[in-house]
Tab-separated table of C-alpha atoms in Angstrom:
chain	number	residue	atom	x	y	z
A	6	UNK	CA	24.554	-55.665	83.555
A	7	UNK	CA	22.874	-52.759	83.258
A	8	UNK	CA	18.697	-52.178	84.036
A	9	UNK	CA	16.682	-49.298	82.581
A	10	UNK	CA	13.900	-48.530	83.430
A	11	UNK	CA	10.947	-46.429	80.860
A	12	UNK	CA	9.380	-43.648	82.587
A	13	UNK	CA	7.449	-41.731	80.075
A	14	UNK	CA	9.662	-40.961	77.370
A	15	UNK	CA	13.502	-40.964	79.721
A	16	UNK	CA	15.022	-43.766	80.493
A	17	UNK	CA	16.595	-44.050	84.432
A	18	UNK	CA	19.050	-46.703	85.843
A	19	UNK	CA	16.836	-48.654	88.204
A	20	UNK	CA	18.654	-48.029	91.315
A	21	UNK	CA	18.086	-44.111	90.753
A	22	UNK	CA	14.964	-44.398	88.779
A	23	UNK	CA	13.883	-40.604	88.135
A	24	UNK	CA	16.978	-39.732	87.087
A	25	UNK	CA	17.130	-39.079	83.356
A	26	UNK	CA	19.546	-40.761	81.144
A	27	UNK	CA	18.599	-39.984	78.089
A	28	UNK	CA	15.386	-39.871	75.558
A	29	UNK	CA	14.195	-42.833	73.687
A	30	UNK	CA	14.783	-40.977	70.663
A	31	UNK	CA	18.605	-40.819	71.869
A	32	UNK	CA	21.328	-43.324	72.210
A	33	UNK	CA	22.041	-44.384	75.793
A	34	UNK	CA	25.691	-43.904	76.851
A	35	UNK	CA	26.745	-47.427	78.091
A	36	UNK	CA	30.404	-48.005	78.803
A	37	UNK	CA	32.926	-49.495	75.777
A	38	UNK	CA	32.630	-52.788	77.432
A	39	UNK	CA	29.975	-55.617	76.637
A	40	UNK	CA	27.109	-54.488	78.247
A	41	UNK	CA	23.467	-56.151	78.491
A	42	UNK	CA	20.951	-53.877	78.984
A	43	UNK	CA	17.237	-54.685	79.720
A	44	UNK	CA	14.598	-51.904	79.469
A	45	UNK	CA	11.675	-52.153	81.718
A	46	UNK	CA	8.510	-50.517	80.599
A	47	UNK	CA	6.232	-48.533	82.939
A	48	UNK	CA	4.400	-52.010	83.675
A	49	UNK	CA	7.203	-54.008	84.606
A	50	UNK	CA	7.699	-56.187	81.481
A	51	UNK	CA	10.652	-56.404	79.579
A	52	UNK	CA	10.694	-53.778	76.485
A	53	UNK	CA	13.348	-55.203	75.203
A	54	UNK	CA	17.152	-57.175	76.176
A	55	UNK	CA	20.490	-55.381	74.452
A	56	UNK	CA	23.675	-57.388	74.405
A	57	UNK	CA	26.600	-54.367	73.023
């Protein structure tokens, strides 16, 4: 499983948070694998859950 967390407009892994993964306006790399991926907004709720 994979967290991301929204700061501004970049999205960071949660353990690293600051560090930029990519742009809203961007696909996230994720690996090939099934991945679920929640995004955190700025206020701690859940943006949304991904299951790829």
């Amino acid at each position: 499983m994979l967290t991301l967390i929204k700061r501004s407009e970049v999205y960071a892994p949660s353990g690293i948070a600051g560090d930029k993964i990519g742009y809203i306006k961007d696909n996230i790399d994720v690996p090939k694998q099934l991945v679920n991926i929640n995004v955190i907004d700025a206020d701690g709720k859940l943006a949304f859950s991904r299951i790829y």
